[in-house]
């Protein structure tokens, strides 16, 4: 599409100016927009869930509304062929997308909601996200051992970002709308609005703020309402009423929760590393990238011949763990097969998430560890309770969101008494992963790509606030062979001034402070180069503020010269530590005020305060232009 036509289309897509101004100035209107995003998220969950179930019926011959992983057996040919067909379909879909986008300026890699909020101010591409949703649907529909959450949270978050662009909301509000979409999708998937809201806060937005409660909570509630209307909610997990977990004062119950959570978290670390190792193995295979999912599907299908529980996310199989007290040997076998299937599915190129699969993995791990405690005569909880604790610990380790899993456990079981042990297990798991690994699964994937983000907290300002923006370009220079006496005559005493030594070709040769230049103990006839300091320490223009401050600290310097590059050493500016620290503090304070909602409250006071309603609305309209 030509650029003028594209600009015209974008103008048509903009909301009316008055409505844009209202949403920018009043949180009630922003909350209404968030509710609409939540409705879209619910629709995405219903559409993708039913689409996946339809593919399961077509490929695997399921009847009725049964779920794939809950089957006791599948015909061997269907079990083997299903994931292979899914892998081939995924490769063909990728080839089609590559041909359709050939010559396009679109990104080669879609932006994840966490990455969007951390680095891009919440801006996401709906087109790229639709591709991710399609890939996830094909992968899960073909039986790959992954969940749908990566698809419908991606597309729902993209719809939130698109709504923000249409109404031209501010950067912090755009990030909230992205969280509303992703959180609404997760809440809708389980019929758990509170868990969905906390998922938005902990995983996608990166912080909890009182002023953001209304839009996020209403978006999650609307998403769940849509799925309840269309009947797409998975049955809740039930815990026996006489379970020892309900006795909160039971000392052995707390001990069991800790003994289950700790090894489960270590197992989660192993699984996350296993996914990366599997990707490296498949990357070395002499196969075209588009055929690797089919190769992975062959392995998954071979495992599915023994048990279909390795297929798809495993929700139905997870409920079987709660309803049956399986033996240690069988549960251990299922856990190993599911781990292999999940690692192979993601490592071979199937698209999807590990969050939903981690719930089934966690229930199996909890069941096994509970059985070991029972053999040791130390178990105080039922197998269902151990499975619930393992599920929470594994999911917290994978997504790094303890309050999400605590609320999800409460909403799934309907039993407030489970909160104590689930809370303890979640905390133990979180601390274990932070101590021995340092990443959740999503941030671990970013790390493997070379990104340094560990959460969705907005750090994009840190990358844009670089040395080139902060440095002072007017630099006072001296030649290194100039005498100290001549330099004193050129630059009178000024304790705060710093001079840069440069050679004839402009190459950096060190710094000299004017105070040191005028020190009486120095010989006036000696060259200035004898006073040079930090000859090998220099800043580069693309360094961000954090790296610049770190280098200034290591060099123990009050200021450093900025060189065009390390090779040329041509000086283009000077940056002082005092100014860098001040700019860093200013940006941190701005971010803190945005997270606390102070900026939105200030805008509301200005726009709708006494006697200023009309002026504020007009100002909001101008800001939306």
Short mmCIF file of N, CA, C and O in Angstrom, two decimals, residues 470-534:
data_model
loop_
_atom_site.label_atom_id
_atom_site.label_comp_id
_atom_site.label_asym_id
_atom_site.label_seq_id
_atom_site.Cartn_x
_atom_site.Cartn_y
_atom_site.Cartn_z
N UNK A 470 22.95 13.43 26.40
CA UNK A 470 23.31 14.12 27.64
C UNK A 470 24.61 14.92 27.55
O UNK A 470 24.82 15.84 28.35
N UNK A 471 25.49 14.58 26.65
CA UNK A 471 26.82 15.17 26.65
C UNK A 471 26.80 16.65 26.26
O UNK A 471 25.88 17.12 25.60
N UNK A 472 27.82 17.35 26.69
CA UNK A 472 28.03 18.75 26.29
C UNK A 472 28.99 18.76 25.11
O UNK A 472 30.11 18.26 25.19
N UNK A 473 28.52 19.31 23.98
CA UNK A 473 29.31 19.26 22.76
C UNK A 473 30.40 20.33 22.71
O UNK A 473 31.38 20.18 21.98
N UNK A 474 30.23 21.40 23.45
CA UNK A 474 31.25 22.45 23.47
C UNK A 474 32.35 22.01 24.44
O UNK A 474 32.19 22.10 25.67
N UNK A 475 33.46 21.54 23.90
CA UNK A 475 34.55 21.00 24.70
C UNK A 475 35.78 21.88 24.54
O UNK A 475 36.14 22.26 23.42
N UNK A 476 36.41 22.20 25.65
CA UNK A 476 37.65 22.96 25.63
C UNK A 476 38.82 22.00 25.55
O UNK A 476 38.96 21.11 26.40
N UNK A 477 39.64 22.17 24.53
CA UNK A 477 40.70 21.20 24.26
C UNK A 477 42.08 21.85 24.37
O UNK A 477 42.25 23.06 24.26
N UNK A 478 43.07 20.98 24.57
CA UNK A 478 44.48 21.38 24.60
C UNK A 478 45.30 20.34 23.87
O UNK A 478 44.94 19.15 23.84
N UNK A 479 46.42 20.79 23.30
CA UNK A 479 47.35 19.83 22.72
C UNK A 479 48.23 19.27 23.81
O UNK A 479 48.67 20.00 24.72
N UNK A 480 48.53 17.97 23.81
CA UNK A 480 49.31 17.36 24.90
C UNK A 480 50.71 17.95 25.05
O UNK A 480 51.27 17.93 26.16
N UNK A 481 51.31 18.47 23.95
CA UNK A 481 52.68 18.98 24.04
C UNK A 481 52.74 20.43 24.48
O UNK A 481 53.83 21.01 24.62
N UNK A 482 51.59 21.06 24.74
CA UNK A 482 51.58 22.45 25.22
C UNK A 482 52.11 22.50 26.64
O UNK A 482 51.86 21.62 27.46
N UNK A 483 52.88 23.57 26.96
CA UNK A 483 53.44 23.68 28.30
C UNK A 483 52.36 24.04 29.31
O UNK A 483 51.33 24.62 28.97
N UNK A 484 52.61 23.67 30.57
CA UNK A 484 51.65 23.95 31.64
C UNK A 484 51.48 25.46 31.81
O UNK A 484 50.38 25.96 32.02
N UNK A 485 52.59 26.22 31.68
CA UNK A 485 52.50 27.66 31.84
C UNK A 485 51.62 28.29 30.77
O UNK A 485 50.80 29.17 31.06
N UNK A 486 51.77 27.85 29.50
CA UNK A 486 50.94 28.38 28.42
C UNK A 486 49.47 28.02 28.63
O UNK A 486 48.57 28.83 28.36
N UNK A 487 49.22 26.81 29.12
CA UNK A 487 47.84 26.39 29.38
C UNK A 487 47.22 27.22 30.49
O UNK A 487 46.03 27.56 30.44
N UNK A 488 48.01 27.58 31.51
CA UNK A 488 47.49 28.40 32.59
C UNK A 488 47.06 29.77 32.07
O UNK A 488 46.05 30.34 32.53
N UNK A 489 47.82 30.33 31.11
CA UNK A 489 47.45 31.62 30.57
C UNK A 489 46.18 31.53 29.72
O UNK A 489 45.40 32.47 29.66
N UNK A 490 45.96 30.39 29.07
CA UNK A 490 44.76 30.23 28.25
C UNK A 490 43.51 30.03 29.10
O UNK A 490 42.42 30.52 28.76
N UNK A 491 43.64 29.32 30.23
CA UNK A 491 42.48 28.96 31.04
C UNK A 491 42.70 29.37 32.48
O UNK A 491 43.47 28.72 33.21
N UNK A 492 42.10 30.47 32.93
CA UNK A 492 42.23 30.90 34.33
C UNK A 492 41.66 29.84 35.27
O UNK A 492 40.93 28.93 34.89
N UNK A 493 42.00 29.99 36.54
CA UNK A 493 41.60 29.02 37.55
C UNK A 493 40.07 28.91 37.66
O UNK A 493 39.37 29.89 37.82
N UNK A 494 39.58 27.68 37.52
CA UNK A 494 38.15 27.36 37.68
C UNK A 494 38.06 25.92 38.19
O UNK A 494 38.30 24.98 37.43
N UNK A 495 37.74 25.74 39.47
CA UNK A 495 37.78 24.39 40.07
C UNK A 495 36.85 23.39 39.40
O UNK A 495 37.06 22.19 39.52
N UNK A 496 35.82 23.87 38.70
CA UNK A 496 34.84 22.94 38.12
C UNK A 496 35.12 22.60 36.67
O UNK A 496 34.46 21.73 36.12
N UNK A 497 36.09 23.25 36.06
CA UNK A 497 36.29 23.08 34.62
C UNK A 497 37.22 21.91 34.34
O UNK A 497 38.15 21.61 35.10
N UNK A 498 36.96 21.24 33.21
CA UNK A 498 37.76 20.09 32.80
C UNK A 498 38.18 20.29 31.35
O UNK A 498 37.36 20.67 30.50
N UNK A 499 39.44 20.04 31.04
CA UNK A 499 39.99 20.22 29.70
C UNK A 499 40.29 18.86 29.09
O UNK A 499 40.71 17.92 29.78
N UNK A 500 40.12 18.76 27.78
CA UNK A 500 40.35 17.51 27.06
C UNK A 500 41.61 17.66 26.22
O UNK A 500 41.74 18.62 25.44
N UNK A 501 42.51 16.72 26.37
CA UNK A 501 43.73 16.71 25.57
C UNK A 501 43.47 15.94 24.27
O UNK A 501 43.00 14.80 24.29
N UNK A 502 43.78 16.58 23.15
CA UNK A 502 43.60 15.94 21.85
C UNK A 502 44.84 16.16 21.00
O UNK A 502 45.46 17.22 21.04
N UNK A 503 45.18 15.16 20.21
CA UNK A 503 46.32 15.26 19.30
C UNK A 503 45.93 16.08 18.08
O UNK A 503 44.80 16.56 17.96
N UNK A 504 46.87 16.22 17.15
CA UNK A 504 46.62 17.05 15.98
C UNK A 504 45.46 16.50 15.14
O UNK A 504 44.74 17.26 14.50
N UNK A 505 45.28 15.17 15.11
CA UNK A 505 44.18 14.60 14.33
C UNK A 505 42.89 14.49 15.12
O UNK A 505 41.93 13.87 14.66
N UNK A 506 42.86 15.09 16.33
CA UNK A 506 41.65 15.11 17.14
C UNK A 506 41.46 13.88 18.01
O UNK A 506 40.40 13.73 18.63
N UNK A 507 42.47 12.99 18.08
CA UNK A 507 42.33 11.78 18.89
C UNK A 507 42.45 12.10 20.37
O UNK A 507 43.24 12.96 20.79
N UNK A 508 41.69 11.43 21.17
CA UNK A 508 41.64 11.65 22.62
C UNK A 508 42.96 11.20 23.26
O UNK A 508 43.48 10.13 22.97
N UNK A 509 43.47 12.06 24.19
CA UNK A 509 44.73 11.77 24.86
C UNK A 509 44.64 11.90 26.37
O UNK A 509 45.66 11.79 27.06
N UNK A 510 43.47 12.17 26.91
CA UNK A 510 43.34 12.27 28.36
C UNK A 510 42.62 13.53 28.79
O UNK A 510 42.25 14.38 27.97
N UNK A 511 42.40 13.66 30.11
CA UNK A 511 41.74 14.82 30.69
C UNK A 511 42.68 15.52 31.66
O UNK A 511 43.55 14.89 32.27
N UNK A 512 42.46 16.80 31.79
CA UNK A 512 43.19 17.61 32.77
C UNK A 512 42.20 18.56 33.43
O UNK A 512 41.47 19.28 32.73
N UNK A 513 42.16 18.58 34.75
CA UNK A 513 41.30 19.53 35.44
C UNK A 513 42.04 20.86 35.58
O UNK A 513 43.27 20.89 35.75
N UNK A 514 41.31 21.96 35.49
CA UNK A 514 41.93 23.29 35.59
C UNK A 514 42.52 23.49 36.98
O UNK A 514 43.57 24.15 37.14
N UNK A 515 41.88 22.91 38.00
CA UNK A 515 42.42 23.03 39.36
C UNK A 515 43.79 22.37 39.45
O UNK A 515 44.72 22.91 40.07
N UNK A 516 43.95 21.20 38.85
CA UNK A 516 45.25 20.52 38.85
C UNK A 516 46.26 21.28 38.00
O UNK A 516 47.46 21.33 38.32
N UNK A 517 45.79 21.90 36.91
CA UNK A 517 46.67 22.66 36.03
C UNK A 517 47.32 23.83 36.77
O UNK A 517 48.49 24.16 36.54
N UNK A 518 46.59 24.45 37.69
CA UNK A 518 47.10 25.63 38.41
C UNK A 518 47.76 25.27 39.74
O UNK A 518 48.09 26.18 40.52
N UNK A 519 47.94 24.00 40.02
CA UNK A 519 48.61 23.61 41.26
C UNK A 519 50.07 24.09 41.24
O UNK A 519 50.76 23.95 40.22
N UNK A 520 50.53 24.64 42.33
CA UNK A 520 51.84 25.30 42.35
C UNK A 520 52.99 24.32 42.24
O UNK A 520 54.12 24.70 41.87
N UNK A 521 52.80 23.05 42.59
CA UNK A 521 53.92 22.11 42.57
C UNK A 521 54.32 21.66 41.17
O UNK A 521 55.34 20.99 41.00
N UNK A 522 53.56 22.03 40.16
CA UNK A 522 53.87 21.58 38.80
C UNK A 522 54.79 22.59 38.11
O UNK A 522 54.60 23.81 38.23
N UNK A 523 55.77 22.08 37.35
CA UNK A 523 56.71 22.91 36.61
C UNK A 523 56.01 23.54 35.41
O UNK A 523 55.39 22.83 34.61
N UNK A 524 56.11 24.85 35.28
CA UNK A 524 55.43 25.56 34.19
C UNK A 524 55.95 25.16 32.83
O UNK A 524 55.23 25.24 31.82
N UNK A 525 57.18 24.70 32.76
CA UNK A 525 57.76 24.33 31.46
C UNK A 525 57.40 22.91 31.04
O UNK A 525 57.60 22.54 29.87
N UNK A 526 56.89 22.11 31.94
CA UNK A 526 56.56 20.71 31.61
C UNK A 526 55.33 20.66 30.70
O UNK A 526 54.47 21.54 30.74
N UNK A 527 55.24 19.61 29.87
CA UNK A 527 54.07 19.51 28.98
C UNK A 527 52.81 19.14 29.78
O UNK A 527 52.86 18.49 30.82
N UNK A 528 51.70 19.54 29.23
CA UNK A 528 50.42 19.27 29.89
C UNK A 528 50.14 17.77 29.97
O UNK A 528 49.44 17.30 30.86
N UNK A 529 50.72 16.99 29.07
CA UNK A 529 50.45 15.55 29.05
C UNK A 529 50.86 14.86 30.34
O UNK A 529 50.35 13.79 30.66
N UNK A 530 51.80 15.49 31.13
CA UNK A 530 52.19 14.90 32.40
C UNK A 530 51.05 14.92 33.42
O UNK A 530 51.07 14.15 34.38
N UNK A 531 50.06 15.78 33.22
CA UNK A 531 48.93 15.88 34.13
C UNK A 531 47.72 15.09 33.65
O UNK A 531 46.67 15.11 34.32
N UNK A 532 47.85 14.43 32.51
CA UNK A 532 46.70 13.76 31.92
C UNK A 532 46.22 12.59 32.77
O UNK A 532 47.02 11.84 33.34
N UNK A 533 44.93 12.45 32.88
CA UNK A 533 44.30 11.34 33.58
C UNK A 533 43.25 10.71 32.66
O UNK A 533 42.80 11.33 31.70
N UNK A 534 42.89 9.47 32.97
CA UNK A 534 41.83 8.75 32.23
C UNK A 534 42.12 8.67 30.73
O UNK A 534 41.23 8.83 29.90
#
